[in-house]
């Protein structure tokens, strides 16, 4: 098309020159160039400009009205798209019609020849056709974003219309509105909605959107169709609660997403003491309506472990809301509320599981040591399962505890049992996916995550896991977009901000990584996970004064956090405090015949690492051999490649050639397995660079190292102390690549400083 347009333009230019050449009197000279006058005259005679101008105004009005009122008028999405597309396509079509035909008193006639020759008219026709088609294409690109409804909340995980793909037997329960005069009955409104949701979730054959997603739409502006698309459901339950004295009035409506009409509506007036009977009655009414209209839907089975105490139920549900937030204060508040629920009903099985969950997560997110968390949770998990042998909550907590212990097979077994007992219990699916991701079983992880995300599409913890898998398999932009889209919905989510900080760092976008870490820290200055992320990024870009300050704060608020030791050791390494680091690590227990305890795994790797850097190669090798005992059980090929390649360094220095070759072979095999399951990116290239360096293949090592850095690898600290790369250090190619990394870090510092100055 471009070539054709250029030919026409050249032709028109030549003809213009011929028109103005001496002796050519085909057009009488006036004050303007004759060809331009002829073109304008031709367009005016054919009424092209007037007609296209009028059409442009009309099209603009139609598109603006459609964008503003389409959803409010309940115009289906597909019809909005068709109208917009036809309006835009009308530009070149209108031009064709007005160019070829004219409206006369005798009817429609072909246009007569104008002021231009046939060749000139053909050139002008082609030019104008391209222009009008280009205008249409530009408008299509501009308005397609508006009619796609694909920005922010509506595009999480899928841009397809969920209204057309939602299962007929699917429902979302929205938070009930508090219509009480003092607006002080929100806890009752939420409690009723949550109980209805929980009861509906037990119906065989019915898909129920999870609370964390449906309740994220509280106070939202979405209409029913948008909610249906977002949550991928065909029906929505909404309602309101009004309390006056000891009486409560609840109104509930079941709405069909496709057309917005009510399927069922009912009002209940009860004494507040009948709250559980009210919940059962509502759920039963909804169930009857669904059973009447949907095949393969059965009523729920009776479960053990439910409480008859309104107070205990309210405490438990409120505790779960805090629990999902994952902040250290939130988890501590959740633990208090679960304890309160147990006091209010000592037979309430789910409350025991919730309390155990909280202690276990406070090891990851707060200031509870692994040993203390496991000790506190053990009896609680046992009690939960004793009270309710069908407790998905109890078996999920058991799976999490076993994961913390490093008993990965038994952890997976408990988590799978929890999911079998309750396929809608999201924590079990979240932890099973995390366990599989840790073992790099990516396809199995996706099989767990995908149905969980369909149930709970706005759950940031599920989405974070999914994003990690996408990025690990090479789809960085796709993973980043998903995280950013969810951040629009949950802009104060510290887990999301930490994830984005980590993604940016891995991609070499260091200033953006720093910015996200600071946003998380500003939201909660003493949150351990925010402190850890901010300290890591500050340390890795060379802002050591800030990293030391953050580490000092962390040592005050969460010295028992499971990640504190690793961060402390990294800071001592950066500060070259090798003696203090060795003292911190201790000698370890290399002579023990017992299997290395999982909590000692990280410190043992560090002892080996420091041994290599201090040329204590026998000590280094012994520590790596101890770690190797657990590699089959851990089943993580990335860790396996790291350990065997570092073993090879020690073996090379100790002249253990056969052992070194065996270790390198194991490391290569581990990387190949990572590639087979779909892992890609800088980590793979860096590992291959280290292996090729130890194998004496310097050219391949440099090539892999360059690919790692081109993909975003920016860890100057690792490069400085990684003994696996010693064979490359004197090569000018290696020095040049390291200089690129250093320049990247320097540029990031300048950008960070500039932003800070601008914000003053």
XYZ file of C-alpha atoms in Angstrom:
760
model
C 0.000 0.000 0.000
C 2.841 2.379 0.876
C 4.544 1.761 -2.460
C 1.279 2.371 -4.372
C 0.653 5.614 -2.506
C 4.200 6.824 -3.228
C 3.725 6.041 -6.957
C 0.499 8.046 -7.025
C 2.149 10.927 -5.205
C 5.051 10.948 -7.678
C 2.576 10.868 -10.546
C 0.570 13.767 -9.135
C 3.745 15.791 -8.597
C 4.854 15.185 -12.212
C 1.460 16.122 -13.579
C 1.451 19.289 -11.498
C 4.801 20.200 -13.026
C 3.466 19.503 -16.511
C 0.460 21.698 -15.843
C 2.667 24.675 -14.965
C 5.216 24.127 -17.743
C 5.550 26.755 -20.489
C 3.084 26.294 -23.274
C 0.651 24.216 -21.242
C -2.689 26.047 -21.082
C -4.960 23.223 -19.943
C -5.901 25.266 -16.891
C -5.962 29.003 -16.866
C -3.547 30.528 -14.350
C -5.114 32.404 -11.423
C -3.760 33.617 -8.092
C -3.355 30.043 -6.749
C -1.406 27.121 -8.235
C -3.703 25.671 -10.907
C -3.418 22.022 -9.779
C -4.345 22.823 -6.166
C -7.298 24.842 -7.402
C -8.359 21.976 -9.615
C -8.149 19.484 -6.725
C -10.230 21.685 -4.445
C -12.695 22.252 -7.252
C -12.961 18.511 -7.921
C -13.617 17.726 -4.228
C -16.169 20.527 -3.989
C -17.969 19.479 -7.158
C -18.303 15.930 -5.849
C -19.310 17.279 -2.381
C -16.599 15.114 -0.766
C -15.393 17.533 1.910
C -18.895 18.652 2.923
C -20.233 15.095 3.132
C -17.231 13.676 5.019
C -17.315 16.612 7.441
C -20.999 16.023 8.210
C -20.371 12.278 8.584
C -17.439 12.893 10.940
C -19.604 15.027 13.229
C -22.395 12.451 13.237
C -19.967 9.586 13.859
C -18.332 11.433 16.746
C -21.720 12.037 18.397
C -22.731 8.362 17.987
C -19.463 7.037 19.413
C -19.488 9.428 22.359
C -23.103 8.598 23.228
C -22.432 4.878 22.918
C -19.390 5.108 25.172
C -21.243 7.137 27.793
C -24.625 5.374 27.864
C -24.125 1.908 26.377
C -23.836 0.082 29.700
C -26.487 2.177 31.412
C -28.984 1.295 28.647
C -27.995 -2.385 28.999
C -26.871 -2.564 25.369
C -24.986 -5.883 25.052
C -21.220 -5.547 24.702
C -21.146 -7.295 21.318
C -23.785 -4.920 19.944
C -21.835 -1.874 21.175
C -18.757 -3.174 19.355
C -20.721 -3.832 16.146
C -22.233 -0.313 16.167
C -18.873 1.306 16.773
C -17.164 -0.778 14.081
C -19.835 -0.036 11.456
C -19.696 3.672 12.269
C -15.939 3.739 11.773
C -16.003 1.580 8.617
C -18.502 4.103 7.253
C -15.737 6.657 6.613
C -14.182 5.017 3.528
C -17.605 3.682 2.437
C -19.103 7.193 2.559
C -16.187 8.523 0.534
C -16.668 5.833 -2.132
C -20.361 6.590 -2.449
C -20.007 10.372 -2.671
C -17.108 10.102 -5.135
C -18.882 7.738 -7.516
C -22.499 8.974 -7.321
C -24.416 12.242 -7.136
C -27.951 12.973 -6.037
C -29.901 14.891 -8.706
C -33.593 15.851 -9.126
C -33.828 12.865 -11.459
C -32.403 10.482 -8.867
C -28.960 8.970 -8.217
C -26.542 9.313 -11.103
C -22.854 8.553 -11.724
C -20.597 11.556 -11.152
C -19.662 13.428 -14.324
C -16.064 14.223 -15.211
C -14.691 17.227 -13.341
C -11.784 19.618 -13.637
C -9.082 16.930 -13.502
C -8.012 14.491 -16.173
C -8.845 10.808 -15.692
C -5.286 10.044 -14.546
C -5.326 12.963 -12.093
C -8.760 12.025 -10.791
C -7.645 8.410 -10.261
C -4.632 9.588 -8.298
C -6.763 11.876 -6.145
C -9.307 9.082 -5.594
C -6.629 6.677 -4.390
C -5.106 9.313 -2.118
C -8.445 10.226 -0.523
C -9.388 6.564 -0.089
C -6.157 5.948 1.828
C -6.771 9.060 3.958
C -10.322 8.110 4.894
C -9.330 4.504 5.613
C -6.499 5.814 7.801
C -8.904 8.051 9.723
C -11.189 5.080 10.281
C -8.297 2.901 11.447
C -7.131 5.573 13.876
C -10.600 5.964 15.358
C -10.922 2.203 15.662
C -7.697 2.013 17.667
C -8.800 4.898 19.854
C -12.288 3.645 20.620
C -11.521 -0.078 20.753
C -9.992 0.406 24.215
C -13.162 2.082 25.427
C -15.506 -0.593 24.113
C -13.263 -3.491 25.093
C -13.837 -2.641 28.778
C -10.415 -4.099 29.311
C -8.857 -1.558 31.649
C -8.224 -2.164 35.321
C -10.633 -4.329 37.246
C -12.488 -5.781 34.250
C -9.429 -7.296 32.557
C -7.955 -9.337 35.406
C -6.704 -12.652 34.037
C -8.976 -12.659 31.005
C -10.183 -10.142 28.452
C -12.896 -12.401 27.136
C -16.477 -11.726 28.077
C -17.181 -13.787 31.144
C -20.904 -13.231 30.676
C -20.760 -15.461 27.623
C -18.489 -18.112 29.148
C -19.847 -18.291 32.700
C -21.286 -21.617 33.785
C -25.061 -21.527 34.096
C -24.684 -22.939 37.617
C -22.507 -20.114 38.950
C -23.189 -17.337 41.428
C -21.508 -14.480 43.272
C -22.697 -13.247 46.668
C -22.074 -9.527 47.028
C -21.672 -7.879 50.452
C -25.076 -6.936 51.812
C -25.710 -3.232 52.344
C -26.219 -1.917 55.877
C -29.437 0.114 55.773
C -29.713 0.619 59.544
C -30.246 4.215 60.687
C -26.854 4.432 62.394
C -24.983 2.402 59.773
C -23.556 0.279 62.583
C -24.683 -3.183 61.500
C -22.059 -3.845 58.848
C -20.718 -6.839 60.741
C -24.153 -8.483 60.705
C -24.668 -7.668 57.026
C -21.283 -9.142 56.126
C -21.807 -12.123 58.406
C -25.103 -13.043 56.771
C -23.692 -12.640 53.266
C -20.652 -14.746 54.183
C -22.729 -17.511 55.721
C -24.987 -17.620 52.677
C -21.861 -17.800 50.515
C -20.422 -20.625 52.623
C -23.627 -22.646 52.487
C -23.981 -22.152 48.752
C -20.362 -23.239 48.285
C -21.334 -26.667 49.634
C -23.879 -27.242 46.875
C -22.650 -29.949 44.550
C -22.417 -28.647 40.990
C -22.661 -24.951 41.866
C -19.683 -22.635 41.289
C -19.509 -19.841 43.838
C -17.176 -16.847 43.502
C -14.909 -16.570 46.549
C -15.462 -13.928 49.190
C -12.146 -12.153 48.644
C -13.182 -11.370 45.058
C -16.906 -10.706 45.431
C -16.415 -8.560 48.547
C -13.671 -6.576 46.770
C -16.524 -4.980 44.817
C -17.955 -3.361 47.934
C -18.998 0.226 47.161
C -17.988 -0.305 43.538
C -19.632 1.384 40.563
C -19.935 -1.721 38.396
C -23.329 -2.751 37.075
C -24.545 -6.343 37.190
C -23.216 -7.187 33.722
C -19.740 -5.901 34.621
C -19.770 -7.853 37.882
C -20.791 -10.995 36.005
C -17.992 -10.558 33.479
C -15.445 -9.859 36.177
C -16.331 -12.754 38.470
C -17.295 -15.119 35.635
C -20.749 -15.916 37.029
C -24.221 -16.068 35.519
C -26.120 -14.987 38.644
C -25.543 -12.467 41.413
C -27.060 -12.362 44.892
C -27.289 -8.959 46.520
C -29.190 -7.729 49.514
C -29.547 -5.337 52.407
C -29.892 -5.541 56.179
C -31.782 -3.171 58.449
C -31.816 -3.593 62.235
C -34.107 -1.830 64.679
C -33.846 -2.949 68.279
C -33.969 -6.734 68.493
C -35.514 -7.169 65.058
C -33.771 -7.434 61.721
C -35.142 -7.088 58.215
C -33.182 -8.651 55.380
C -33.969 -8.272 51.707
C -32.250 -10.513 49.159
C -32.446 -10.578 45.361
C -31.110 -13.156 42.943
C -30.327 -11.446 39.616
C -29.644 -12.904 36.182
C -26.445 -11.371 34.769
C -27.403 -11.731 31.102
C -30.399 -9.382 31.236
C -30.282 -7.824 34.703
C -33.735 -9.128 35.646
C -34.616 -10.502 39.074
C -35.000 -14.272 39.245
C -36.078 -14.237 42.861
C -36.573 -11.703 45.625
C -37.712 -12.006 49.206
C -37.807 -10.061 52.472
C -37.291 -11.629 55.908
C -38.301 -10.139 59.284
C -36.841 -11.941 62.296
C -35.758 -11.572 65.865
C -31.997 -11.118 65.995
C -31.708 -14.319 68.050
C -32.852 -16.268 64.986
C -29.904 -15.164 62.875
C -28.714 -18.662 61.960
C -32.224 -19.832 61.136
C -32.496 -16.766 58.923
C -29.248 -17.623 57.143
C -30.405 -21.193 56.550
C -33.777 -20.023 55.253
C -32.219 -17.615 52.756
C -29.743 -20.190 51.488
C -32.534 -22.790 51.230
C -34.694 -20.397 49.205
C -31.860 -19.633 46.814
C -31.019 -23.322 46.534
C -34.600 -24.200 45.627
C -34.627 -21.553 42.905
C -31.345 -22.832 41.483
C -32.386 -26.488 41.619
C -35.592 -25.613 39.791
C -33.759 -23.957 36.901
C -30.352 -25.677 36.660
C -29.484 -29.302 36.021
C -26.953 -31.224 38.129
C -27.264 -29.024 41.213
C -27.763 -30.858 44.517
C -28.317 -29.585 48.025
C -25.336 -29.421 50.389
C -24.331 -32.233 52.686
C -24.446 -31.661 56.438
C -21.026 -30.894 57.920
C -19.522 -31.276 61.367
C -17.877 -28.505 63.347
C -20.269 -25.636 62.740
C -20.992 -23.221 65.572
C -24.401 -22.244 66.847
C -22.962 -19.181 68.573
C -23.620 -15.902 66.776
C -20.789 -14.260 68.697
C -18.306 -17.017 67.809
C -19.299 -16.899 64.166
C -18.895 -13.111 64.012
C -15.477 -13.349 65.675
C -14.355 -16.052 63.239
C -15.517 -14.251 60.103
C -13.973 -10.966 61.204
C -10.760 -12.839 61.980
C -10.642 -14.287 58.484
C -11.010 -10.807 56.974
C -7.953 -9.616 58.903
C -6.149 -12.880 58.158
C -6.337 -12.411 54.388
C -4.614 -9.018 54.564
C -1.319 -10.648 55.645
C 0.034 -7.616 57.509
C 1.703 -8.474 60.813
C -0.825 -6.402 62.791
C -3.661 -7.948 60.796
C -2.474 -11.494 61.541
C -2.115 -10.714 65.230
C -5.624 -9.239 65.254
C -6.891 -12.348 63.460
C -5.262 -14.568 66.097
C -7.024 -12.584 68.836
C -10.385 -12.958 67.121
C -9.933 -16.710 66.527
C -9.014 -17.104 70.192
C -12.146 -15.177 71.104
C -14.247 -17.440 68.856
C -12.836 -20.515 70.613
C -13.712 -19.007 73.994
C -17.244 -18.290 72.778
C -17.636 -21.826 71.394
C -14.962 -24.373 72.408
C -16.406 -26.873 69.859
C -15.889 -24.576 66.840
C -13.399 -26.540 64.699
C -12.714 -23.875 62.063
C -11.638 -21.380 64.733
C -8.874 -23.727 65.915
C -7.634 -24.071 62.321
C -7.760 -20.311 61.837
C -5.662 -19.734 64.953
C -3.120 -22.330 63.802
C -2.953 -20.654 60.363
C -2.264 -17.316 61.993
C 0.664 -18.578 64.077
C 2.202 -20.304 61.064
C 1.887 -17.218 58.863
C 3.342 -14.974 61.554
C 6.592 -16.858 61.017
C 6.559 -15.748 57.371
C 5.073 -12.273 57.776
C 5.773 -11.351 61.392
C 8.080 -11.983 64.335
C 7.450 -15.591 65.296
C 10.195 -18.172 64.970
C 9.534 -21.315 62.976
C 9.872 -23.500 66.063
C 7.458 -21.432 68.128
C 4.928 -21.190 65.284
C 4.952 -24.953 64.802
C 4.751 -25.584 68.528
C 1.740 -23.292 68.956
C -0.132 -24.680 65.960
C 0.292 -28.411 66.533
C -2.346 -28.944 69.227
C -4.746 -26.529 67.503
C -4.638 -28.482 64.239
C -5.156 -31.747 66.061
C -8.167 -30.316 67.929
C -9.711 -28.924 64.728
C -9.604 -32.288 62.970
C -10.860 -34.132 66.057
C -13.891 -31.840 66.275
C -14.554 -31.993 62.529
C -13.087 -34.981 60.651
C -14.265 -33.324 57.416
C -12.605 -29.998 58.167
C -10.953 -28.593 55.045
C -9.616 -25.803 57.248
C -7.979 -28.298 59.603
C -6.289 -30.346 56.867
C -5.136 -27.182 55.069
C -3.495 -25.963 58.288
C -1.890 -29.392 58.666
C -0.491 -29.118 55.135
C 0.959 -25.679 55.830
C 2.611 -26.907 59.036
C 4.165 -29.893 57.267
C 5.424 -27.577 54.540
C 7.117 -25.453 57.200
C 8.713 -28.616 58.580
C 10.062 -29.534 55.161
C 7.905 -32.662 54.941
C 6.831 -31.862 51.404
C 5.167 -35.140 50.414
C 2.998 -35.297 53.520
C 2.231 -31.571 53.172
C 0.956 -32.147 49.648
C -1.157 -35.077 50.825
C -2.851 -32.985 53.534
C -3.505 -30.077 51.168
C -5.010 -32.361 48.524
C -7.307 -33.857 51.152
C -8.423 -30.355 52.152
C -9.282 -29.529 48.540
C -11.161 -32.821 48.169
C -13.211 -31.976 51.257
C -13.968 -28.450 50.058
C -13.032 -27.489 46.512
C -13.906 -23.864 47.271
C -11.494 -23.460 50.192
C -8.983 -21.076 48.609
C -6.164 -21.246 51.233
C -5.642 -24.951 50.509
C -5.363 -24.272 46.782
C -3.060 -21.315 47.382
C -0.647 -23.335 49.522
C -0.689 -26.382 47.250
C 0.152 -24.150 44.285
C 2.938 -22.513 46.285
C 4.361 -25.894 47.270
C 4.389 -27.007 43.634
C 5.916 -23.735 42.497
C 8.703 -24.170 45.027
C 9.412 -27.558 43.455
C 9.166 -26.048 39.943
C 6.282 -28.326 38.997
C 4.861 -25.562 36.847
C 2.186 -27.422 34.887
C 0.774 -28.972 38.048
C 0.876 -25.580 39.734
C -1.201 -24.083 36.921
C -3.743 -26.902 37.197
C -4.291 -25.852 40.808
C -4.150 -22.086 40.263
C -6.450 -21.753 37.270
C -9.655 -23.097 38.863
C -8.819 -21.231 42.083
C -8.494 -17.943 40.188
C -11.821 -18.579 38.477
C -13.373 -18.819 41.933
C -11.428 -15.864 43.315
C -10.120 -13.677 40.461
C -9.275 -10.666 42.651
C -7.289 -12.577 45.270
C -3.857 -10.954 45.037
C -2.062 -13.923 46.601
C -3.369 -16.270 43.905
C -2.596 -13.750 41.188
C 0.928 -13.220 42.559
C 1.585 -16.967 42.282
C 0.190 -16.979 38.761
C 2.290 -13.963 37.789
C 5.390 -15.700 39.139
C 4.730 -18.691 36.904
C 4.168 -16.483 33.860
C 7.392 -14.552 34.435
C 9.359 -17.723 35.162
C 8.264 -19.207 31.833
C 9.297 -16.118 29.877
C 6.105 -14.051 29.722
C 7.372 -11.059 31.697
C 5.115 -8.476 30.077
C 2.018 -10.623 30.540
C 2.823 -11.217 34.205
C 3.636 -7.570 34.796
C 0.374 -6.436 33.193
C -1.672 -8.758 35.392
C 0.008 -7.450 38.525
C -0.474 -3.827 37.434
C -4.137 -4.391 36.565
C -4.855 -5.852 39.991
C -2.951 -2.986 41.625
C -5.544 -0.630 40.118
C -8.166 -2.490 42.142
C -6.050 -2.883 45.285
C -3.582 0.030 45.301
C -2.685 -0.449 48.983
C -1.789 -4.137 48.706
C 1.689 -4.549 50.200
C 2.101 -8.078 48.743
C 1.360 -6.714 45.257
C 3.760 -3.796 45.646
C 6.489 -6.156 46.864
C 5.859 -8.436 43.913
C 6.127 -5.557 41.456
C 9.348 -4.428 43.111
C 10.802 -7.906 42.673
C 9.653 -8.155 39.051
C 11.237 -4.842 38.167
C 14.508 -5.789 39.815
C 14.706 -9.070 37.919
C 14.131 -7.158 34.692
C 16.866 -4.621 35.458
C 14.401 -1.754 35.964
C 16.029 -0.786 39.231
C 14.580 2.670 39.817
C 11.045 1.315 39.405
C 11.895 -1.568 41.726
C 13.046 0.906 44.361
C 9.919 3.033 43.896
C 7.531 0.103 44.463
C 9.471 -1.024 47.540
C 9.227 2.485 48.977
C 5.485 2.632 48.298
C 5.006 -0.572 50.274
C 7.161 0.758 53.095
C 5.249 4.055 53.208
C 1.979 2.155 53.681
C 3.359 0.246 56.680
C 6.791 1.443 57.885
C 7.228 -1.465 60.305
C 5.768 -4.273 58.215
C 8.511 -6.964 58.157
C 7.937 -7.977 54.539
C 7.978 -4.344 53.367
C 11.158 -3.738 55.356
C 12.822 -6.833 53.878
C 11.985 -5.893 50.283
C 13.081 -2.275 50.710
C 16.332 -3.319 52.416
C 17.161 -5.854 49.689
C 16.628 -3.362 46.870
C 18.551 -0.611 48.673
C 21.430 -3.003 49.295
C 21.577 -4.279 45.731
C 21.672 -0.789 44.198
C 24.434 0.195 46.596
C 22.437 2.393 48.968
C 24.067 0.718 51.961
C 23.315 3.415 54.505
C 19.596 3.017 53.901
C 19.769 -0.793 53.881
C 21.573 -0.782 57.252
C 18.931 1.540 58.705
C 16.100 -0.690 57.441
C 17.823 -3.797 58.767
C 18.156 -2.131 62.172
C 14.410 -1.455 62.193
C 13.732 -5.053 61.168
C 15.953 -6.353 63.970
C 13.796 -4.391 66.388
C 10.334 -5.346 65.087
C 10.850 -8.878 63.711
C 14.191 -10.514 64.591
C 12.527 -13.951 64.490
C 11.136 -13.572 60.979
C 12.158 -16.476 58.749
C 13.906 -14.141 56.281
C 15.732 -11.972 58.799
C 18.791 -14.218 59.054
C 19.350 -14.290 55.290
C 19.090 -10.517 55.014
C 21.427 -10.022 57.962
C 24.003 -12.340 56.396
C 23.742 -10.570 53.046
C 24.367 -7.208 54.705
C 27.461 -8.538 56.487
C 28.727 -9.942 53.199
C 28.242 -6.586 51.461
C 30.073 -4.866 54.320
C 32.831 -7.514 54.052
C 32.409 -8.451 57.714
C 33.579 -12.004 57.114
C 34.615 -12.777 60.675
C 31.334 -11.510 62.109
C 29.464 -13.480 59.447
C 31.329 -16.692 60.313
C 30.557 -16.119 63.992
C 26.902 -15.476 63.194
C 26.677 -18.701 61.189
C 28.496 -20.862 63.735
C 30.374 -24.032 62.810
C 27.364 -26.182 62.004
C 27.073 -29.897 62.684
C 28.999 -31.562 59.874
C 29.639 -34.817 61.731
C 26.022 -35.636 62.511
C 24.596 -38.792 60.966
C 21.102 -37.311 61.107
C 19.500 -35.582 58.150
C 20.113 -31.839 57.982
C 17.153 -30.010 59.581
C 15.370 -27.762 57.081
C 15.798 -24.599 59.226
C 19.575 -25.144 58.981
C 19.561 -25.458 55.195
C 20.089 -21.763 54.417
C 22.863 -21.315 56.972
C 24.663 -24.428 55.694
C 24.648 -23.043 52.144
C 26.045 -19.775 53.476
C 28.828 -21.634 55.318
C 29.810 -23.296 52.051
C 29.692 -19.993 50.171
C 31.910 -18.245 52.733
C 34.254 -21.253 52.748
C 34.832 -20.815 49.015
C 35.521 -17.099 49.406
C 37.931 -17.729 52.294
C 39.664 -20.545 50.390
C 38.547 -23.080 53.015
C 37.583 -25.521 50.320
C 37.262 -28.655 52.448
C 34.866 -26.886 54.801
C 32.931 -25.545 51.821
C 32.636 -28.981 50.243
C 31.507 -30.619 53.487
C 28.733 -28.049 53.882
C 27.554 -28.480 50.312
C 27.558 -32.257 50.759
C 25.313 -31.842 53.822
C 22.872 -29.774 51.784
C 22.938 -32.369 48.990
C 21.356 -34.896 51.358
C 18.070 -32.958 51.195
C 18.008 -32.079 47.483
C 15.895 -35.046 46.347
C 13.302 -34.284 48.996
C 13.261 -30.554 48.248
C 12.952 -31.311 44.516
C 14.014 -27.868 43.296
C 16.271 -28.006 40.246
C 17.362 -24.404 40.578
C 18.742 -25.123 44.048
C 20.184 -28.415 42.804
C 22.073 -26.638 39.991
C 23.403 -24.036 42.436
C 24.627 -26.597 44.971
C 26.260 -28.976 42.502
C 28.000 -26.163 40.608
C 29.373 -24.743 43.889
C 30.437 -28.241 44.920
C 32.343 -28.387 41.651
C 34.350 -25.272 42.627
C 35.514 -26.875 45.870
C 36.222 -30.186 44.139
C 38.221 -28.451 41.419
C 40.360 -26.680 44.011
C 40.879 -29.940 45.895
C 41.956 -31.725 42.681
C 38.963 -34.065 42.811
C 38.523 -34.169 39.036
C 36.178 -37.149 38.852
C 33.924 -35.729 41.530
C 33.994 -32.295 39.873
C 32.905 -33.722 36.515
C 30.106 -35.625 38.213
C 28.913 -32.473 39.991
C 28.947 -30.459 36.761
C 27.008 -33.221 35.040
C 24.385 -33.083 37.811
C 24.212 -29.281 37.518
C 23.730 -29.437 33.731
C 21.009 -32.053 34.098
C 19.199 -29.859 36.609
C 19.261 -26.871 34.238
C 18.001 -29.048 31.376
C 15.067 -30.149 33.518
C 14.311 -26.512 34.304
C 14.227 -25.768 30.584
C 12.052 -28.805 29.857
C 9.347 -27.630 32.282
C 9.367 -24.220 30.586
C 11.559 -22.062 32.825
C 13.307 -19.228 30.993
C 15.102 -16.006 31.739
C 18.198 -14.580 33.335
C 18.489 -17.219 36.053
C 18.894 -19.995 33.465
C 21.540 -18.043 31.552
C 23.463 -17.184 34.708
C 23.528 -20.810 35.863
C 24.730 -21.934 32.431
C 27.398 -19.244 32.504
C 28.695 -20.552 35.843
C 28.675 -24.174 34.617
C 30.424 -23.336 31.335
C 33.009 -21.272 33.221
C 33.858 -24.228 35.475
C 33.986 -26.506 32.434
C 36.576 -24.297 30.748
C 34.199 -23.180 27.972
C 34.878 -19.473 28.358
C 33.302 -18.410 25.057
C 30.000 -20.106 25.899
C 30.231 -18.802 29.475
C 30.605 -15.201 28.271
C 27.716 -15.625 25.814
C 25.403 -16.957 28.537
C 26.508 -14.242 30.965
C 25.747 -11.568 28.368
C 22.265 -13.021 27.819
C 21.644 -12.983 31.562
C 22.588 -9.303 31.818
C 20.631 -8.398 28.670
C 17.603 -10.038 30.289
C 17.886 -7.800 33.356
C 20.324 -9.579 35.681
C 21.794 -6.800 37.838
C 23.103 -8.495 40.979
C 26.548 -6.918 41.284
C 26.978 -8.480 44.741
C 26.639 -12.014 43.412
C 29.156 -11.300 40.663
C 31.657 -9.933 43.156
C 31.706 -13.041 45.350
C 30.705 -15.878 43.009
C 33.752 -18.179 42.810
C 32.205 -20.040 39.887
C 33.038 -17.095 37.612
C 36.706 -16.771 38.624
C 37.922 -18.077 35.256
C 36.195 -15.157 33.507
C 37.303 -12.245 35.644
C 40.439 -11.334 33.654
C 38.675 -11.410 30.302
C 37.930 -7.992 28.743
C 34.546 -9.247 27.500
C 33.535 -10.085 31.061
C 34.724 -6.694 32.307
C 32.688 -4.935 29.619
C 29.500 -6.757 30.602
C 30.081 -6.012 34.287
C 30.519 -2.361 33.346
C 27.084 -2.453 31.710
C 25.646 -3.728 35.001
C 27.429 -1.017 36.975
C 26.176 1.664 34.611
C 22.642 0.334 35.011
C 22.948 0.676 38.786
C 24.432 4.189 38.477
C 21.619 5.297 36.171
C 19.078 3.955 38.631
C 20.635 5.964 41.461
C 20.506 9.137 39.366
C 16.850 8.507 38.484
C 15.950 7.824 42.120
C 17.700 11.002 43.264
C 15.990 13.030 40.545
C 12.581 11.723 41.591
C 13.263 12.529 45.222
C 14.296 16.090 44.343
C 11.217 16.536 42.148
C 8.914 15.348 44.942
C 10.212 17.960 47.405
